[in-house]
mmCIF file of C-alpha atoms in Angstrom:
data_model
loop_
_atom_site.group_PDB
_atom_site.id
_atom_site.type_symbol
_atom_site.label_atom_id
_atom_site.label_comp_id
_atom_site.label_asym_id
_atom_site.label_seq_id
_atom_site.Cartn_x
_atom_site.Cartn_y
_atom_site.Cartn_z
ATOM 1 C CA UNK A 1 115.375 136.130 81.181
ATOM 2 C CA UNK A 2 113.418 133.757 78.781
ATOM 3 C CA UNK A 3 109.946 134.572 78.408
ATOM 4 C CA UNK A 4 106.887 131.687 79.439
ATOM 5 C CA UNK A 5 106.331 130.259 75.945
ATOM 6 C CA UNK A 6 102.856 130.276 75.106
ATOM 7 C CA UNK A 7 100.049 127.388 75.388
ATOM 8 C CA UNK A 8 102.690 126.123 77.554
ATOM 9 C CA UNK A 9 103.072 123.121 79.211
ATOM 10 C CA UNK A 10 102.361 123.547 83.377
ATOM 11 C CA UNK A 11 103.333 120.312 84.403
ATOM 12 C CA UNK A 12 106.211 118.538 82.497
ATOM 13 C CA UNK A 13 107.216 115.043 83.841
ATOM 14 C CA UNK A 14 110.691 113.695 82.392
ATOM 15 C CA UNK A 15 111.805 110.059 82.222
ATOM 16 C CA UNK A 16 116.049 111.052 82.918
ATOM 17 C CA UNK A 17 117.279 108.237 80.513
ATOM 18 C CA UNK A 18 120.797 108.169 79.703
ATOM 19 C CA UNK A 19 123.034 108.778 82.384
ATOM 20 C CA UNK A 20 124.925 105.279 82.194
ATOM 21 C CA UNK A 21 125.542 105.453 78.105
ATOM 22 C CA UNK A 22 127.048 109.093 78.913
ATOM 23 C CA UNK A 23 129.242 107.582 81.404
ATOM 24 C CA UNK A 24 130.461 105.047 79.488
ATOM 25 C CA UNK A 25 131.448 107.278 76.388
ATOM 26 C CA UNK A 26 133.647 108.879 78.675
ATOM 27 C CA UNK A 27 135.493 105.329 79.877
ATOM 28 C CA UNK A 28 133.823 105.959 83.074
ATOM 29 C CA UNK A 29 131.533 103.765 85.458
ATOM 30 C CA UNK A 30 127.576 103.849 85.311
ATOM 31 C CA UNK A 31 127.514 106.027 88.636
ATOM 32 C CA UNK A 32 129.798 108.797 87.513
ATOM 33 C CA UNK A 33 126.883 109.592 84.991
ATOM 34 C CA UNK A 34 124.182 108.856 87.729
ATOM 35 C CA UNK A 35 126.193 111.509 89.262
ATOM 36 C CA UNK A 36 126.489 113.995 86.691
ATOM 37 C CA UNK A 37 122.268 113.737 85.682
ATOM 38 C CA UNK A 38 121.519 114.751 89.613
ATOM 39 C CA UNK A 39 123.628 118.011 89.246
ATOM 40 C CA UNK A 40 121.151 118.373 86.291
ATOM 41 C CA UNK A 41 118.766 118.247 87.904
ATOM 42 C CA UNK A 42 118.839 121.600 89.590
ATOM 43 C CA UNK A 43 119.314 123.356 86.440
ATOM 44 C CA UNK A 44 116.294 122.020 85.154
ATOM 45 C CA UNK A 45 114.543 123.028 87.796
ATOM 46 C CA UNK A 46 115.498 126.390 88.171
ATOM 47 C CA UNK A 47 114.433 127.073 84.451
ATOM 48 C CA UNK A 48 110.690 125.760 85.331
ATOM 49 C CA UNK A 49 109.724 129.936 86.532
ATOM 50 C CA UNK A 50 111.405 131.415 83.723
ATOM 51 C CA UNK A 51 109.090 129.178 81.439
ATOM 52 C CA UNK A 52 105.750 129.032 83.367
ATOM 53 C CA UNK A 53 106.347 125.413 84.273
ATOM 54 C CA UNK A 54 105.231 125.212 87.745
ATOM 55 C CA UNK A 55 104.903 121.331 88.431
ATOM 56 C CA UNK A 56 108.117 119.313 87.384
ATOM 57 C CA UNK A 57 107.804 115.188 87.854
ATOM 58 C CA UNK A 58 111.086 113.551 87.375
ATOM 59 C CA UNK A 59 112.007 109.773 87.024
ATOM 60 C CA UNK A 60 114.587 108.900 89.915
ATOM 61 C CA UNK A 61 114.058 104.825 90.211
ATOM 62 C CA UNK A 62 111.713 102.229 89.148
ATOM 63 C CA UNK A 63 110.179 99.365 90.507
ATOM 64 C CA UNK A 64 112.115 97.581 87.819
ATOM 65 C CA UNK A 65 115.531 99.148 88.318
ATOM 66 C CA UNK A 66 115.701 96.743 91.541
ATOM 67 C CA UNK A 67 117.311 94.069 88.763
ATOM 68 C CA UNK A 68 120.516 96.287 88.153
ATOM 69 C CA UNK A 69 123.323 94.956 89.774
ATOM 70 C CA UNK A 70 124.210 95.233 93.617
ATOM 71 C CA UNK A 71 126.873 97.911 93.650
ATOM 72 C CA UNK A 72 124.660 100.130 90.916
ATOM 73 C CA UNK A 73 121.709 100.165 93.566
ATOM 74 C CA UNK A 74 123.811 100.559 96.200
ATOM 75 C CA UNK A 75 125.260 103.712 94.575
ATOM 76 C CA UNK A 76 122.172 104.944 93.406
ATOM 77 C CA UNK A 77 120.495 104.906 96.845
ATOM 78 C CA UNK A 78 123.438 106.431 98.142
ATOM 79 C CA UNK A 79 123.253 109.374 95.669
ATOM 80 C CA UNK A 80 120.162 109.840 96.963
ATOM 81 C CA UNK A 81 120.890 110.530 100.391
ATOM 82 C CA UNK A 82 123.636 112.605 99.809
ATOM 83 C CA UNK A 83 121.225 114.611 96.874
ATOM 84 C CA UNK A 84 118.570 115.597 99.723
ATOM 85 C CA UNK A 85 121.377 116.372 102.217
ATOM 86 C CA UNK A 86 123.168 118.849 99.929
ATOM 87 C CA UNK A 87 120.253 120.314 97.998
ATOM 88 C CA UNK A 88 117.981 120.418 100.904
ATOM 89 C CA UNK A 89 118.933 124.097 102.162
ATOM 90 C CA UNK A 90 119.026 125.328 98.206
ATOM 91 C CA UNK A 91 114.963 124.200 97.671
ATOM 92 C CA UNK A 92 113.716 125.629 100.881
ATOM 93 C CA UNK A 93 115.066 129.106 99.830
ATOM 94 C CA UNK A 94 114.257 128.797 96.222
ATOM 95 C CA UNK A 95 110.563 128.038 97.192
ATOM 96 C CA UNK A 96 110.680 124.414 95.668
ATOM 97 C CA UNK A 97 108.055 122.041 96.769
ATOM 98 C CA UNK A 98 109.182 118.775 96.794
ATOM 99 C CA UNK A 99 107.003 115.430 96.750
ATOM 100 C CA UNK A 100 108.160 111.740 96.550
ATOM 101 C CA UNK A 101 105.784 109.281 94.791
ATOM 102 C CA UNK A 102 105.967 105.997 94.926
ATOM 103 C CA UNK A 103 106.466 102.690 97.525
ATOM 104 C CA UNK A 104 108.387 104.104 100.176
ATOM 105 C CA UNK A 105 108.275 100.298 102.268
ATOM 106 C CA UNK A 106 111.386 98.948 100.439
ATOM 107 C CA UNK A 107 113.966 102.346 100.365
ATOM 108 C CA UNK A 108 116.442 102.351 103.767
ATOM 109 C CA UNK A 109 114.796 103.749 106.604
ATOM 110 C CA UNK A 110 117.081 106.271 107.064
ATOM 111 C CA UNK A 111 116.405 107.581 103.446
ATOM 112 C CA UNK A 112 113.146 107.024 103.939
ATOM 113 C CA UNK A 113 113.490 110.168 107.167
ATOM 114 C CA UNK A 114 115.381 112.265 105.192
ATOM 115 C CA UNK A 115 112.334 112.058 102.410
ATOM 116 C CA UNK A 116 109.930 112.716 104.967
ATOM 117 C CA UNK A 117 111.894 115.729 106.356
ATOM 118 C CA UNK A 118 112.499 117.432 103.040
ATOM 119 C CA UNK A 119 108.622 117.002 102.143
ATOM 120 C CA UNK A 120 107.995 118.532 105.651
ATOM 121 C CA UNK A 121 110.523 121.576 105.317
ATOM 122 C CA UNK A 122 109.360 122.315 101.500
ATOM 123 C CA UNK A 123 105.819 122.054 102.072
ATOM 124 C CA UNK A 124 104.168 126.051 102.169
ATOM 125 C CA UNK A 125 106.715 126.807 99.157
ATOM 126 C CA UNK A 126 104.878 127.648 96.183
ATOM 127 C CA UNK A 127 107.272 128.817 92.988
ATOM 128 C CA UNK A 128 107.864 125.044 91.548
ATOM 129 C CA UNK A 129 106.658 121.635 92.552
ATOM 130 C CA UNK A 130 109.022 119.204 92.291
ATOM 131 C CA UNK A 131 107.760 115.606 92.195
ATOM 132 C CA UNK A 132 110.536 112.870 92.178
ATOM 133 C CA UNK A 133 108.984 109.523 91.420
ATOM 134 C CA UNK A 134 111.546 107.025 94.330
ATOM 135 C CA UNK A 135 110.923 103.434 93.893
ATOM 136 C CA UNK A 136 108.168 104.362 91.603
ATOM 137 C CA UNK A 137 106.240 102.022 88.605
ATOM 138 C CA UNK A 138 102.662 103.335 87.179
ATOM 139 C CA UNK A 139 101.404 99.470 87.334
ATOM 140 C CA UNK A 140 102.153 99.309 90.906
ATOM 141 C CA UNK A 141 100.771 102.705 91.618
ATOM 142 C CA UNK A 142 97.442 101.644 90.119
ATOM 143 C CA UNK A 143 97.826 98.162 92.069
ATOM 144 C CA UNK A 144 98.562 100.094 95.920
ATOM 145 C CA UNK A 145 95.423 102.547 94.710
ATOM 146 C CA UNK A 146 92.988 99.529 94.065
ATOM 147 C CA UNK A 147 93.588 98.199 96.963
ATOM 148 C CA UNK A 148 93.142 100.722 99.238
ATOM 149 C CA UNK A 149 89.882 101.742 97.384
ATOM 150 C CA UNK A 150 88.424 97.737 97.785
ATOM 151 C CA UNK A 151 89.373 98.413 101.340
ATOM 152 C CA UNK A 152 87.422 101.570 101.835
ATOM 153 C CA UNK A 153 84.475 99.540 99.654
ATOM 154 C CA UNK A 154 85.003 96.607 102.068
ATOM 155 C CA UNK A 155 84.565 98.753 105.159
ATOM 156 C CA UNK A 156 81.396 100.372 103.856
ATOM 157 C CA UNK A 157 83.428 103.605 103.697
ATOM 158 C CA UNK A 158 83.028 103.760 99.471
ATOM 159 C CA UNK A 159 80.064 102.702 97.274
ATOM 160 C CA UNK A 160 81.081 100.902 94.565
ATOM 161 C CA UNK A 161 78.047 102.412 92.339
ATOM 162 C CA UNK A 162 79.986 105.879 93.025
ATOM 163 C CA UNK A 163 83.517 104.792 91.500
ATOM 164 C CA UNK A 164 84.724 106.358 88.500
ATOM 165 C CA UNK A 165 87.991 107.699 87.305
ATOM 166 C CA UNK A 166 87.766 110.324 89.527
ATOM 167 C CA UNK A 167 87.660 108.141 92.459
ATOM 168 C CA UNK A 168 90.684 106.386 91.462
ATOM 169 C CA UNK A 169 91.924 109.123 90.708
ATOM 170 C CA UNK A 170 92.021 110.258 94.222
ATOM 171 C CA UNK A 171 93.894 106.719 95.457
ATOM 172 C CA UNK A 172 97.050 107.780 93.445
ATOM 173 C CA UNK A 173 100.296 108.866 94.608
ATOM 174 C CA UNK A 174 99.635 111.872 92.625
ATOM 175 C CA UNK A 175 96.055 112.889 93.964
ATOM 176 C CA UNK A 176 97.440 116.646 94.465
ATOM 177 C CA UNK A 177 98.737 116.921 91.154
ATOM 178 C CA UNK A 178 98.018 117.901 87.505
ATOM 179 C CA UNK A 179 98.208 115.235 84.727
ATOM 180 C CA UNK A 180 101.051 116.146 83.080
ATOM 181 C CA UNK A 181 100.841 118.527 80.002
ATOM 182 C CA UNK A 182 104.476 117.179 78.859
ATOM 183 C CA UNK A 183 106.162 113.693 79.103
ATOM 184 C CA UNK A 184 109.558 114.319 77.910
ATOM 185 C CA UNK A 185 112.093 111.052 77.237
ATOM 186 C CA UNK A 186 115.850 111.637 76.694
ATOM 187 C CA UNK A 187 118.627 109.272 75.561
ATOM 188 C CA UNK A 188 116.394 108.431 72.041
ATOM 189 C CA UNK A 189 114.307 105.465 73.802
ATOM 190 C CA UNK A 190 110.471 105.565 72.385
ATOM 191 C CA UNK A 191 108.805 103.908 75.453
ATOM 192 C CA UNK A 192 107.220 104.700 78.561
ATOM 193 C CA UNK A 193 108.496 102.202 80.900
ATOM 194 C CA UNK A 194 105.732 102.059 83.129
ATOM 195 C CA UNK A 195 106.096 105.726 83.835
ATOM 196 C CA UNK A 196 102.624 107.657 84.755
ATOM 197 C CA UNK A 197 100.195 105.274 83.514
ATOM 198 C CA UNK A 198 97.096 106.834 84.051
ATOM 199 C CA UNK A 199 97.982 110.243 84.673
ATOM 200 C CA UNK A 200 99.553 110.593 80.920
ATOM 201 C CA UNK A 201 96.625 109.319 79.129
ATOM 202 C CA UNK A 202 96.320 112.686 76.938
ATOM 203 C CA UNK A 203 99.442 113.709 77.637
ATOM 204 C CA UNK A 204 102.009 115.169 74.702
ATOM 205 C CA UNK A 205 105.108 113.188 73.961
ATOM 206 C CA UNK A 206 108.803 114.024 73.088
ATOM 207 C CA UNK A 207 111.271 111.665 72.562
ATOM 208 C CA UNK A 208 114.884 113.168 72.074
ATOM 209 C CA UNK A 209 118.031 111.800 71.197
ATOM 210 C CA UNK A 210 119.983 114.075 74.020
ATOM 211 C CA UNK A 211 121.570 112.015 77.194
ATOM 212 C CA UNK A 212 120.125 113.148 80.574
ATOM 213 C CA UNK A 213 123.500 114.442 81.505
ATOM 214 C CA UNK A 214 123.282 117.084 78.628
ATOM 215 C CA UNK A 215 119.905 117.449 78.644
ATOM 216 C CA UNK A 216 120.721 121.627 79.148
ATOM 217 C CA UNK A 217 118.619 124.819 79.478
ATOM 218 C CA UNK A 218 118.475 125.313 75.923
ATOM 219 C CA UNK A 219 117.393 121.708 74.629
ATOM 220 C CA UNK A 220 114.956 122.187 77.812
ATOM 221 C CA UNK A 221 113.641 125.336 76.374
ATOM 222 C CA UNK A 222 113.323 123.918 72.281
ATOM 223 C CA UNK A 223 111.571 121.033 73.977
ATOM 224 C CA UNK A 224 109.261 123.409 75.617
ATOM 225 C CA UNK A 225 108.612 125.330 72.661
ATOM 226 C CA UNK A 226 107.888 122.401 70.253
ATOM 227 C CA UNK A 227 105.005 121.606 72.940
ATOM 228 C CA UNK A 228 103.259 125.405 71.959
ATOM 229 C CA UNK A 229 103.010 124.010 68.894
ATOM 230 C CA UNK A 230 100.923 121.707 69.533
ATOM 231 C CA UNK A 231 97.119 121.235 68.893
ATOM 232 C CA UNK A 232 95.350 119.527 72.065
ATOM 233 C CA UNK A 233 91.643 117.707 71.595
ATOM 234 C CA UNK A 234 91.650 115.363 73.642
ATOM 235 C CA UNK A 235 89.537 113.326 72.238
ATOM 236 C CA UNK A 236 87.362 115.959 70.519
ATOM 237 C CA UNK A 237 87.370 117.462 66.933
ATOM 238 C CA UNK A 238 87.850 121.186 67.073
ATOM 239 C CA UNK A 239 86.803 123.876 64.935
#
């Protein structure tokens, strides 16, 4: 069994970019790569022990990703479901924490319960957090978090002399969690799009040319071990 690489990353969050493109090299539809990046999925989370990775954040659907067309949100949604349905009993048993992030209001209500259930079930398990970022954009996450903390300021429940990044901080969708150590990008796109705003501010960067779909153990694992590499200072000149 691989080894945890050292000065590794403990929270990796991964924009899954690609899956369309690796469809349509094939001569197939958008969704049957949509399709093949969720089976994925599990591999790449049952490699986060084996490498001391024990938060994983993944990129499911943006606030922007509302402008595809009809039938690819439909089928996206319905992947969904049917994801949480079949992996469900797998992540309970393989002592996967799972968290959504993001505005829930908009999703189907009846995805909405089954995202609410599998939080609920997954809850006291311990070996990986998996965060899956649903209807998710960082700008919008800072926007929902403002607002709740002028309403707390507004009902005399926050001083406003008190507020610092910390406080805002603890508005976000990801209050429980780490910043991210990793921000990994597949498919050979160099942007962010709008992806952990604030939580990524010092946060190390790989952009890779590999699809989602084939986005394997292995290129998970070089990936990983590029990060060791790496020389952290946030901010600071060491010596």
């Amino acid at each position: 069994m691989p080894q945890s690489i050292e000065n590794g990353p403990e929270h990796v969050a991964i924009i899954m970019d690609g899956n369309g493109r690796w469809a349509q090299k094939r001569g197939r539809p958008r969704l049957f790569g949509h399709h093949a990046g969720a089976k994925r999925v599990r591999e790449i989370v049952e490699a986060c022990p084996e490498h001391g990775v024990k938060y994983l954040t993944i990129f499911a659907f943006s606030t922007e990703n509302w402008k595809r067309t009809q039938s690819e949100v439909a089928g996206l949604m319905s992947l969904f479901r049917r994801y949480i349905q079949r992996e469900t009993r797998e992540l309970v048993e393989k002592g996967v924490c799972v968290r959504f992030i993001g505005d829930r209001r908009q999703l189907d209500p009846k995805l909405q319960k089954l995202m609410d259930n599998l939080e609920y079930l997954t809850k006291d398990n311990t070996l990986v957090n998996l965060t899956i970022a649903l209807n998710y954009g960082g700008r919008d996450e800072v926007a929902r978090a403002i607002k709740k903390l002028a309403q707390d300021v507004a009902g005399g429940d926050l001083d406003p002399e008190t507020v610092d990044e910390s406080t805002l901080t603890r508005y976000l969708d990801t209050h429980v969690l780490p910043d991210p150590d990793l921000v990994i990008r597949t498919s050979g796109e160099a942007r962010i799009s709008n992806f952990l705003l604030w939580q990524s501010a010092y946060s190390e960067y790989e952009f890779i040319e590999t699809l989602w779909p084939d986005f394997t153990r292995d290129v998970f694992a070089e990936t990983l071990a590029k990060y060791g590499t790496r020389e952290r200072r946030f901010g600071a000149v060491l010596t």
